[in-house]
Amino acid sequence: MSHTAKDTVPILPGATLGVLGGGQLGRMFVQTAQAMGYFTAVLDKDETSPAGLVSHHHIRTGYEDVQGLAELARLCDAVTTEFENVPAGALSQLAASLPVSPAGSAVAIAQDRAAEKAHFVKCGVPCAPYAVIETAAQLAAVNDALLPGILKTARMGYDGKGQIRVKTRAELVAAWDELKHVACVLEKMLPLAHECSVIVARSRNGDVVNLPVQRNLHRDGILAVTEVFAGNVPAAQAEQAIAAAKSVAIGLDYVGVLCVEFFVLENGQLVVNEIAPRPHNSGHYSQNALDVSQFELQVRCMANLPLVQPRQHSATIMLNLLGDLWFSGGVAKTPAWDEILQLPGAHLHLYGKVDAKPGRKMGHLNITAATPEKARETALKAAAILGIDAF
């Protein structure tokens, strides 16, 4: 896709930036854009959406509502997204009248695991061995070498949803029945040492910057802890992950913030798992440990402002705060935020969600410190206060 000179004119503070989706990522984008002097607009049908509640404009329609999209285009100078399952067609429709980042074509690839895997292969980035299963014939033709594996729906899966582990052919057949024969990808299960991710930002003129490599711990398919400091992963591994993430973004002609998630195998090999075409849970630490956060990079990308390489000034650990923390023995409670805020380097971010529910992302806690050891000591104290399992 060629970008004209007009596409890369800076959109300066005082303009209005729009976002499709009203969740916490939209809220943090809106707050960052406002701090930089922009007006904001959110399109989300939920009247209590976290982003809608803090934005200058809140268009309460669905993502494919023609009038809602027209109103967003009328109000805004540029538009982005905070939710990967926004219909790619809506992004493409908006792109006819104003700059949209990321493009609908890139989001469409991220929304389809089969297309995503094919893109990784095309970019020369290693991924787990896999097979696409859309028909009974493809199911029957699956190579035994892919078992045991994980059967994942090709579309609409995130935070561990739409995934079933299978050890045998019989379990594979049963799992595909359970998923109602929708298009799926079967991935071979690999011996994992740990998981990591890299967030990159790419501008319309092709400049690319990256956040440091994030080491991640997942529990029940949801991110629980992210640790970021020098040596959190071996240097050679970090370099390889950053190079792979940049390759994926460049191959998509991507504009905006992109998270690339990796598995690190027991033999040290890196394989890419999936991409998220937006800021990411594992990048939230950037609000307090870097001089430029992932949300500021999102603003800079969409507004054609210069991208600068973020610098890390503190070792950091992020704890995800799920709705489970608001209950004790089934009884509602308020977590002891006063005790948390006594801890040095504790930065509390709550998302303004009205109802706490188990498994629901309600906020995150960033712990910053001068050394990794200090960050870990404080993060473990915070986890103990909140009732989060040690790590």
XYZ file of C-alpha atoms in Angstrom:
391
model
C 0.000 0.000 0.000
C 1.515 3.353 -0.948
C 0.981 6.261 1.409
C 0.653 9.718 -0.109
C 2.317 12.814 1.351
C -1.114 13.934 2.582
C -1.365 10.714 4.639
C 1.724 11.632 6.647
C 0.895 15.260 7.564
C 1.032 15.521 11.389
C -2.338 15.745 13.144
C -1.499 18.115 15.981
C -3.048 18.454 19.474
C -6.423 20.211 19.298
C -7.637 17.681 16.720
C -10.038 14.829 17.582
C -8.850 11.213 17.678
C -11.379 8.377 17.592
C -11.319 4.782 18.786
C -13.540 1.822 17.899
C -14.171 -0.059 21.140
C -14.797 1.208 24.642
C -12.879 -1.191 26.898
C -9.921 -0.506 29.166
C -7.433 -0.255 26.293
C -9.643 2.453 24.779
C -9.869 4.204 28.150
C -6.079 4.322 28.558
C -5.703 5.506 24.948
C -8.293 8.257 25.534
C -6.634 9.379 28.780
C -3.226 9.531 27.059
C -4.574 11.409 24.025
C -6.302 13.921 26.307
C -3.104 14.446 28.328
C -1.384 15.285 25.019
C -4.062 17.868 24.168
C -6.393 15.950 21.841
C -10.160 15.681 21.901
C -11.447 12.103 21.760
C -14.404 10.106 20.471
C -15.354 6.518 21.325
C -17.732 4.277 19.383
C -19.159 1.560 21.652
C -22.793 0.628 22.256
C -22.309 0.075 26.012
C -23.296 3.275 27.818
C -21.048 2.408 30.784
C -18.028 1.447 28.655
C -14.779 2.403 30.445
C -13.558 4.516 27.500
C -16.943 6.077 26.764
C -17.227 7.339 30.342
C -14.041 9.447 30.049
C -14.216 10.573 26.398
C -15.362 13.940 25.001
C -17.724 12.114 22.622
C -19.357 8.708 23.054
C -21.233 7.313 20.045
C -23.463 4.549 21.442
C -23.855 2.241 18.441
C -22.584 -1.121 17.257
C -19.371 -1.357 15.226
C -21.237 -1.869 11.945
C -23.902 0.822 12.435
C -23.733 3.008 9.312
C -24.872 6.205 11.076
C -22.541 5.616 14.021
C -19.540 5.159 11.727
C -20.542 8.270 9.725
C -20.725 10.281 12.964
C -17.284 9.005 14.050
C -15.848 9.987 10.641
C -17.463 13.441 10.906
C -16.058 14.133 14.383
C -12.554 12.719 13.985
C -9.299 13.519 12.233
C -8.023 9.927 12.598
C -9.335 6.638 14.031
C -7.798 3.568 15.704
C -9.145 0.441 17.410
C -8.696 -1.110 20.847
C -10.381 -4.471 20.289
C -9.167 -7.084 17.816
C -12.640 -8.349 16.930
C -13.895 -5.026 15.564
C -15.170 -5.923 12.061
C -12.357 -5.269 9.577
C -15.033 -3.981 7.163
C -15.887 -1.133 9.541
C -12.232 -0.044 9.567
C -12.087 -0.206 5.774
C -15.326 1.830 5.505
C -13.871 4.576 7.751
C -10.596 4.523 5.791
C -12.463 5.876 2.748
C -12.757 9.252 4.496
C -9.947 9.552 7.082
C -6.685 7.908 8.253
C -7.357 4.607 10.050
C -4.650 2.644 11.846
C -4.239 -0.260 11.866
C -5.755 -0.957 8.429
C -8.721 -3.304 8.108
C -6.572 -5.639 5.971
C -4.036 -6.123 8.813
C -6.759 -6.600 11.443
C -8.472 -9.194 9.209
C -5.290 -11.311 9.235
C -5.011 -11.059 13.042
C -8.667 -12.137 13.334
C -8.097 -15.409 11.479
C -5.602 -17.880 12.937
C -5.152 -19.656 9.606
C -4.324 -16.390 7.794
C -2.131 -15.346 10.727
C -0.081 -18.577 10.578
C 0.306 -18.226 6.806
C 1.595 -14.667 7.347
C 4.196 -15.896 9.871
C 5.404 -18.497 7.374
C 5.580 -15.838 4.627
C 7.654 -13.566 6.927
C 10.040 -16.426 7.726
C 9.122 -16.262 11.414
C 9.027 -19.710 13.127
C 5.650 -20.864 14.500
C 4.390 -24.166 15.941
C 3.647 -26.928 13.401
C -0.053 -26.701 12.533
C -2.885 -27.837 10.274
C -5.975 -25.943 9.141
C -9.210 -27.911 9.675
C -12.271 -26.648 7.803
C -13.645 -29.928 6.432
C -14.064 -33.551 7.529
C -11.481 -34.513 4.880
C -8.912 -32.126 6.395
C -9.699 -33.547 9.855
C -9.096 -37.098 8.595
C -5.846 -36.048 6.913
C -4.254 -34.556 10.061
C -0.721 -35.859 10.578
C -0.261 -37.879 13.802
C 2.884 -35.838 14.479
C 0.639 -32.855 15.423
C -0.735 -34.748 18.448
C -0.946 -33.988 21.278
C -2.073 -30.550 20.211
C -4.414 -27.641 20.850
C -7.458 -27.187 18.617
C -8.269 -23.481 18.313
C -11.164 -21.829 16.508
C -9.785 -19.816 13.574
C -11.843 -16.785 14.595
C -13.067 -14.974 17.744
C -10.763 -16.628 20.286
C -8.864 -14.676 22.961
C -7.833 -15.125 26.605
C -7.919 -18.907 26.191
C -11.463 -19.020 24.761
C -12.240 -21.324 21.831
C -9.359 -23.704 22.600
C -9.399 -27.416 23.461
C -6.366 -29.591 24.247
C -6.406 -32.950 22.457
C -4.105 -35.936 22.959
C -5.567 -38.500 20.530
C -7.393 -38.598 17.200
C -10.604 -39.529 19.042
C -10.254 -36.458 21.270
C -9.571 -34.326 18.180
C -12.773 -35.526 16.490
C -14.777 -34.937 19.688
C -13.264 -31.453 20.113
C -14.158 -30.451 16.536
C -17.721 -31.684 17.199
C -17.806 -29.597 20.393
C -16.680 -26.522 18.423
C -19.560 -27.203 15.996
C -17.297 -27.832 12.983
C -16.246 -24.185 12.613
C -12.926 -23.490 10.874
C -10.091 -24.384 13.258
C -6.330 -24.601 13.502
C -4.672 -27.575 15.220
C -1.304 -26.634 16.737
C 1.218 -29.159 17.986
C 1.830 -28.814 21.735
C 5.455 -27.911 22.347
C 7.548 -28.194 25.554
C 7.417 -24.592 26.836
C 9.970 -22.983 29.124
C 8.098 -19.664 29.306
C 6.233 -17.069 27.245
C 7.239 -13.590 26.159
C 5.938 -10.776 23.973
C 7.216 -7.759 22.076
C 5.259 -4.594 21.318
C 6.285 -2.648 18.239
C 4.950 0.620 16.833
C 5.193 1.473 13.139
C 4.415 4.790 11.473
C 2.946 5.453 8.023
C 6.388 6.373 6.723
C 7.801 3.010 7.883
C 9.652 3.982 11.066
C 9.546 1.153 13.644
C 10.306 1.282 17.388
C 9.896 -1.405 20.044
C 9.295 -1.830 23.748
C 11.661 -4.130 25.687
C 10.862 -7.855 25.623
C 8.166 -8.737 28.159
C 8.354 -12.052 30.048
C 4.805 -13.263 30.727
C 3.114 -15.744 33.031
C -0.397 -16.898 32.098
C -2.900 -18.599 34.398
C -6.049 -20.253 32.954
C -5.280 -18.686 29.576
C -5.222 -15.115 30.973
C -2.098 -13.017 31.507
C -1.274 -12.870 35.237
C 2.232 -11.375 35.571
C 4.597 -9.485 33.256
C 8.254 -8.920 34.242
C 10.450 -6.447 32.352
C 14.076 -5.755 33.220
C 17.503 -6.400 31.726
C 18.143 -10.146 31.697
C 14.478 -11.228 32.040
C 15.206 -13.299 28.922
C 18.651 -14.088 27.467
C 19.993 -11.258 25.284
C 20.178 -13.350 22.090
C 16.574 -14.487 22.581
C 15.455 -10.889 23.135
C 17.167 -9.751 19.925
C 15.554 -12.576 17.974
C 12.077 -11.751 19.360
C 12.416 -8.053 18.513
C 13.634 -8.814 14.969
C 10.751 -11.282 14.433
C 8.145 -8.802 15.739
C 9.446 -6.068 13.435
C 9.410 -8.485 10.491
C 5.753 -9.370 11.164
C 4.766 -5.656 11.338
C 6.670 -4.717 8.180
C 5.194 -7.703 6.319
C 1.675 -6.449 7.149
C 2.548 -2.853 6.123
C 1.233 -2.265 9.640
C 0.555 1.214 11.035
C 0.006 1.474 14.803
C 0.875 -0.559 17.891
C 1.200 -4.325 17.462
C 1.900 -7.012 20.074
C 3.599 -10.238 18.967
C 3.396 -13.108 21.482
C 6.012 -15.863 21.587
C 6.529 -19.268 23.158
C 10.078 -19.971 24.334
C 10.733 -23.711 24.121
C 12.789 -25.754 26.577
C 15.611 -25.888 24.013
C 15.667 -22.063 23.879
C 13.980 -21.877 20.470
C 11.500 -19.067 19.935
C 8.186 -19.649 18.117
C 5.574 -16.990 17.486
C 2.148 -17.741 18.970
C -0.141 -14.941 17.834
C -0.448 -11.209 17.205
C -2.756 -8.577 18.686
C -3.340 -5.518 16.457
C -3.549 -3.013 19.331
C -1.880 -2.140 22.639
C -1.674 -5.192 24.872
C -2.113 -6.242 28.482
C 1.588 -7.215 28.614
C 2.566 -3.624 27.718
C 0.750 -1.873 30.569
C 3.960 -1.602 32.612
C 5.107 0.951 30.009
C 2.881 3.563 31.708
C 5.239 3.698 34.696
C 8.557 2.104 33.678
C 9.238 3.683 30.265
C 9.489 7.294 29.139
C 6.973 6.639 26.317
C 4.022 4.290 26.976
C 2.397 1.971 24.448
C -0.641 4.291 24.453
C 1.441 7.348 23.604
C 2.954 5.339 20.736
C -0.599 4.567 19.567
C -1.391 8.309 19.536
C 1.868 9.129 17.741
C 1.269 6.474 15.051
C -2.270 7.566 14.220
C -1.430 11.296 14.365
C 1.718 10.970 12.207
C 3.916 12.298 15.008
C 7.584 11.217 15.253
C 8.252 7.829 16.842
C 11.062 7.758 19.398
C 12.574 4.583 20.801
C 11.145 4.186 24.354
C 13.711 4.033 27.174
C 13.222 2.005 30.344
C 14.091 3.814 33.588
C 12.940 1.229 36.180
C 12.801 -2.520 36.621
C 9.133 -3.435 36.667
C 6.558 -6.154 37.342
C 2.895 -5.869 36.353
C 0.165 -7.806 38.149
C -3.150 -8.263 36.331
C -6.104 -7.523 38.656
C -9.037 -9.828 37.889
C -12.544 -9.576 39.309
C -11.866 -12.563 41.609
C -10.005 -10.157 43.954
C -13.295 -8.357 44.709
C -14.739 -11.487 46.368
C -13.855 -13.539 49.430
C -15.699 -16.816 49.941
C -18.360 -15.617 47.499
C -18.907 -12.349 49.422
C -18.176 -9.010 47.725
C -15.318 -6.953 49.205
C -13.084 -4.042 48.248
C -9.411 -4.980 47.898
C -7.047 -3.289 50.413
C -5.832 -0.544 48.055
C -4.590 1.530 50.996
C -2.155 -1.259 51.939
C -1.068 -1.622 48.306
C -0.401 2.109 47.999
C 1.892 2.013 51.044
C 4.316 -0.095 49.000
C 7.165 1.824 47.328
C 6.833 2.007 43.540
C 3.210 0.787 43.488
C 1.157 2.328 40.656
C -2.539 1.363 40.671
C -4.580 1.460 37.459
C -8.291 0.588 37.723
C -10.494 0.555 34.642
C -13.750 2.054 35.954
C -15.782 -1.105 35.314
C -19.082 -1.068 37.175
C -19.284 -4.791 37.997
C -16.500 -7.079 39.187
C -16.823 -10.641 37.863
C -14.429 -13.582 38.269
C -11.963 -13.650 35.351
C -12.850 -10.093 34.269
C -9.922 -7.692 33.860
C -10.603 -4.897 36.376
C -7.205 -3.198 36.489
C -3.481 -3.711 36.831
C -0.759 -2.876 39.314
C 2.650 -1.732 38.098
C 5.519 -2.114 40.557
C 8.670 -0.145 39.683
C 12.010 -0.337 41.487
C 15.717 0.366 41.046
C 16.549 -3.347 40.724
C 14.738 -6.504 39.546
C 15.173 -8.020 43.031
C 13.466 -5.039 44.681
C 10.625 -5.058 42.141
C 10.059 -8.757 42.748
C 10.111 -8.404 46.538
C 7.504 -5.618 46.424
C 5.362 -7.385 43.809
C 5.243 -10.536 45.967
C 4.159 -8.411 48.963
C 1.404 -6.882 46.832
C 0.309 -10.317 45.616
C 0.084 -11.546 49.221
C -2.047 -8.554 50.264
C -4.411 -9.040 47.337
C -4.625 -12.846 47.499
C -2.857 -13.420 44.164
C -0.812 -16.632 43.975
C 2.959 -16.139 44.309
C 5.055 -16.528 41.145
